[in-house]
PDB file of C-alpha atoms in Angstrom:
ATOM      1  CA  MET A1407       0.000   0.000   0.000  1.00 47.00           C
ATOM      2  CA  SER A1408       1.462   3.315  -0.990  1.00 51.00           C
ATOM      3  CA  ARG A1409       2.037   6.043   1.509  1.00 52.00           C
ATOM      4  CA  ARG A1410      -0.434   8.329  -0.292  1.00 52.00           C
ATOM      5  CA  HIS A1411      -3.319   5.895   0.143  1.00 54.00           C
ATOM      6  CA  ARG A1412      -2.491   5.119   3.751  1.00 53.00           C
ATOM      7  CA  TYR A1413      -2.358   8.714   4.961  1.00 58.00           C
ATOM      8  CA  GLY A1414      -4.543  10.415   2.381  1.00 62.00           C
ATOM      9  CA  ASN A1415      -3.449  13.448   0.445  1.00 70.00           C
ATOM     10  CA  GLY A1416      -3.253  17.138   1.226  1.00 74.00           C
ATOM     11  CA  SER A1417      -6.587  17.967  -0.337  1.00 78.00           C
ATOM     12  CA  THR A1418      -8.343  15.375   1.823  1.00 88.00           C
ATOM     13  CA  HIS A1419      -6.898  16.898   4.975  1.00 92.00           C
ATOM     14  CA  ALA A1420      -7.732  20.435   3.854  1.00 92.00           C
ATOM     15  CA  ALA A1421     -11.298  19.424   2.996  1.00 94.00           C
ATOM     16  CA  THR A1422     -11.692  17.771   6.385  1.00 94.00           C
ATOM     17  CA  ALA A1423     -10.439  20.924   8.119  1.00 96.00           C
ATOM     18  CA  VAL A1424     -12.899  23.099   6.178  1.00 97.00           C
ATOM     19  CA  THR A1425     -15.755  20.736   7.055  1.00 97.00           C
ATOM     20  CA  VAL A1426     -14.853  20.717  10.753  1.00 98.00           C
ATOM     21  CA  ILE A1427     -14.626  24.521  10.870  1.00 98.00           C
ATOM     22  CA  ALA A1428     -18.009  24.881   9.147  1.00 98.00           C
ATOM     23  CA  ASP A1429     -19.601  22.336  11.490  1.00 98.00           C
ATOM     24  CA  VAL A1430     -18.168  23.911  14.654  1.00 98.00           C
ATOM     25  CA  THR A1431     -19.332  27.332  13.490  1.00 98.00           C
ATOM     26  CA  ALA A1432     -22.855  26.039  12.907  1.00 98.00           C
ATOM     27  CA  VAL A1433     -22.865  24.255  16.277  1.00 98.00           C
ATOM     28  CA  ILE A1434     -21.896  27.462  18.101  1.00 98.00           C
ATOM     29  CA  LEU A1435     -24.687  29.388  16.369  1.00 98.00           C
ATOM     30  CA  GLY A1436     -27.186  26.602  16.987  1.00 98.00           C
ATOM     31  CA  LEU A1437     -26.133  26.320  20.614  1.00 98.00           C
ATOM     32  CA  TRP A1438     -26.745  30.037  21.121  1.00 98.00           C
ATOM     33  CA  ILE A1439     -30.216  29.729  19.582  1.00 98.00           C
ATOM     34  CA  VAL A1440     -31.066  26.902  21.984  1.00 98.00           C
ATOM     35  CA  MET A1441     -29.612  28.767  24.974  1.00 98.00           C
ATOM     36  CA  TYR A1442     -31.567  31.891  24.061  1.00 97.00           C
ATOM     37  CA  LEU A1443     -34.831  30.031  23.557  1.00 96.00           C
ATOM     38  CA  LEU A1444     -34.391  28.211  26.875  1.00 97.00           C
ATOM     39  CA  ASP A1445     -33.569  31.517  28.599  1.00 95.00           C
ATOM     40  CA  ALA A1446     -30.106  30.438  29.754  1.00 96.00           C
ATOM     41  CA  ASN A1447     -28.458  32.448  32.524  1.00 96.00           C
ATOM     42  CA  ARG A1448     -26.406  35.098  30.715  1.00 93.00           C
ATOM     43  CA  ALA A1449     -24.246  35.652  33.787  1.00 95.00           C
ATOM     44  CA  ASN A1450     -22.841  32.135  33.287  1.00 97.00           C
ATOM     45  CA  ASP A1451     -19.387  32.146  31.673  1.00 97.00           C
ATOM     46  CA  LEU A1452     -20.217  29.444  29.112  1.00 97.00           C
ATOM     47  CA  VAL A1453     -23.415  31.181  28.046  1.00 97.00           C
ATOM     48  CA  HIS A1454     -21.579  34.499  27.838  1.00 97.00           C
ATOM     49  CA  PHE A1455     -18.820  32.945  25.701  1.00 98.00           C
ATOM     50  CA  VAL A1456     -21.271  31.230  23.332  1.00 98.00           C
ATOM     51  CA  GLN A1457     -23.286  34.446  22.976  1.00 97.00           C
ATOM     52  CA  GLY A1458     -20.183  36.478  22.140  1.00 97.00           C
ATOM     53  CA  ALA A1459     -18.898  33.915  19.656  1.00 98.00           C
ATOM     54  CA  ALA A1460     -22.309  33.596  18.000  1.00 98.00           C
ATOM     55  CA  ARG A1461     -22.718  37.357  17.780  1.00 96.00           C
ATOM     56  CA  TRP A1462     -19.293  37.659  16.150  1.00 97.00           C
ATOM     57  CA  LEU A1463     -19.961  34.802  13.706  1.00 97.00           C
ATOM     58  CA  ALA A1464     -23.361  36.230  12.775  1.00 96.00           C
ATOM     59  CA  GLY A1465     -22.129  39.814  12.598  1.00 94.00           C
ATOM     60  CA  TRP A1466     -22.861  40.111   8.883  1.00 93.00           C
ATOM     61  CA  SER A1467     -26.502  39.132   9.405  1.00 88.00           C
ATOM     62  CA  TYR A1468     -27.105  40.694  12.807  1.00 81.00           C
ATOM     63  CA  ASN A1469     -30.519  42.416  12.822  1.00 84.00           C
ATOM     64  CA  LEU A1470     -31.122  41.383   9.230  1.00 88.00           C
ATOM     65  CA  PHE A1471     -34.622  40.397  10.298  1.00 88.00           C
ATOM     66  CA  THR A1472     -36.516  42.760  12.600  1.00 88.00           C
ATOM     67  CA  PHE A1473     -39.639  40.843  13.547  1.00 87.00           C
ATOM     68  CA  ASP A1474     -41.541  41.899  16.649  1.00 90.00           C
ATOM     69  CA  THR A1475     -41.387  38.319  17.923  1.00 93.00           C
ATOM     70  CA  VAL A1476     -38.008  38.157  19.637  1.00 92.00           C
ATOM     71  CA  TRP A1477     -37.578  34.370  19.505  1.00 93.00           C
ATOM     72  CA  LEU A1478     -38.282  34.324  15.752  1.00 94.00           C
ATOM     73  CA  ARG A1479     -35.865  37.192  15.163  1.00 93.00           C
ATOM     74  CA  THR A1480     -33.154  35.337  17.109  1.00 93.00           C
ATOM     75  CA  LEU A1481     -33.856  32.093  15.287  1.00 94.00           C
ATOM     76  CA  LEU A1482     -33.539  33.718  11.862  1.00 95.00           C
ATOM     77  CA  ASN A1483     -30.670  36.110  12.629  1.00 95.00           C
ATOM     78  CA  TYR A1484     -28.504  33.261  13.944  1.00 97.00           C
ATOM     79  CA  GLY A1485     -30.006  30.338  12.033  1.00 96.00           C
ATOM     80  CA  LEU A1486     -29.390  31.849   8.602  1.00 96.00           C
ATOM     81  CA  PRO A1487     -25.632  32.254   9.159  1.00 97.00           C
ATOM     82  CA  ALA A1488     -25.457  28.709  10.558  1.00 98.00           C
ATOM     83  CA  LEU A1489     -27.077  27.401   7.395  1.00 98.00           C
ATOM     84  CA  VAL A1490     -24.859  29.544   5.155  1.00 98.00           C
ATOM     85  CA  TYR A1491     -21.691  28.383   6.928  1.00 98.00           C
ATOM     86  CA  LEU A1492     -22.767  24.744   6.657  1.00 98.00           C
ATOM     87  CA  LEU A1493     -23.676  24.929   2.981  1.00 98.00           C
ATOM     88  CA  ALA A1494     -20.666  27.011   1.958  1.00 98.00           C
ATOM     89  CA  GLY A1495     -18.224  24.987   4.060  1.00 98.00           C
ATOM     90  CA  HIS A1496     -19.388  21.627   2.788  1.00 97.00           C
ATOM     91  CA  ALA A1497     -19.531  22.866  -0.818  1.00 97.00           C
ATOM     92  CA  LEU A1498     -15.981  24.202  -0.522  1.00 97.00           C
ATOM     93  CA  ALA A1499     -14.802  20.931   1.043  1.00 96.00           C
ATOM     94  CA  ALA A1500     -16.338  18.937  -1.815  1.00 94.00           C
ATOM     95  CA  ARG A1501     -14.610  21.210  -4.318  1.00 94.00           C
ATOM     96  CA  ILE A1502     -11.264  20.781  -2.536  1.00 93.00           C
ATOM     97  CA  ARG A1503     -11.643  16.990  -2.536  1.00 90.00           C
ATOM     98  CA  ARG A1504     -12.175  17.014  -6.313  1.00 89.00           C
ATOM     99  CA  ILE A1505      -8.908  18.863  -6.930  1.00 85.00           C
ATOM    100  CA  GLU A1506      -6.742  15.753  -6.513  1.00 66.00           C
ATOM    101  CA  HIS A1507      -9.139  13.244  -8.041  1.00 63.00           C
TER     102      HIS A1507
END
């Protein structure tokens, strides 16, 4: 078995890294949505960290939707970036994997 097949190639590793980053980003945004909807204690360090990270990750779409219903506004303002990061990250990873094949 050649070394290339045993350890994979550079594009496989790069694609995996892109996928992991996209997934972690979406998890952080999704976790904030759940914490917000369950009215998590914002004085808690973990909740505070997740809120700050989610706000930074969703900065480009923050207040994109201005519904009167706060939970719906939060769901859309953080859910849309999560979906965009997932779709873009996985599409980019698929494109990277095709480079070597």
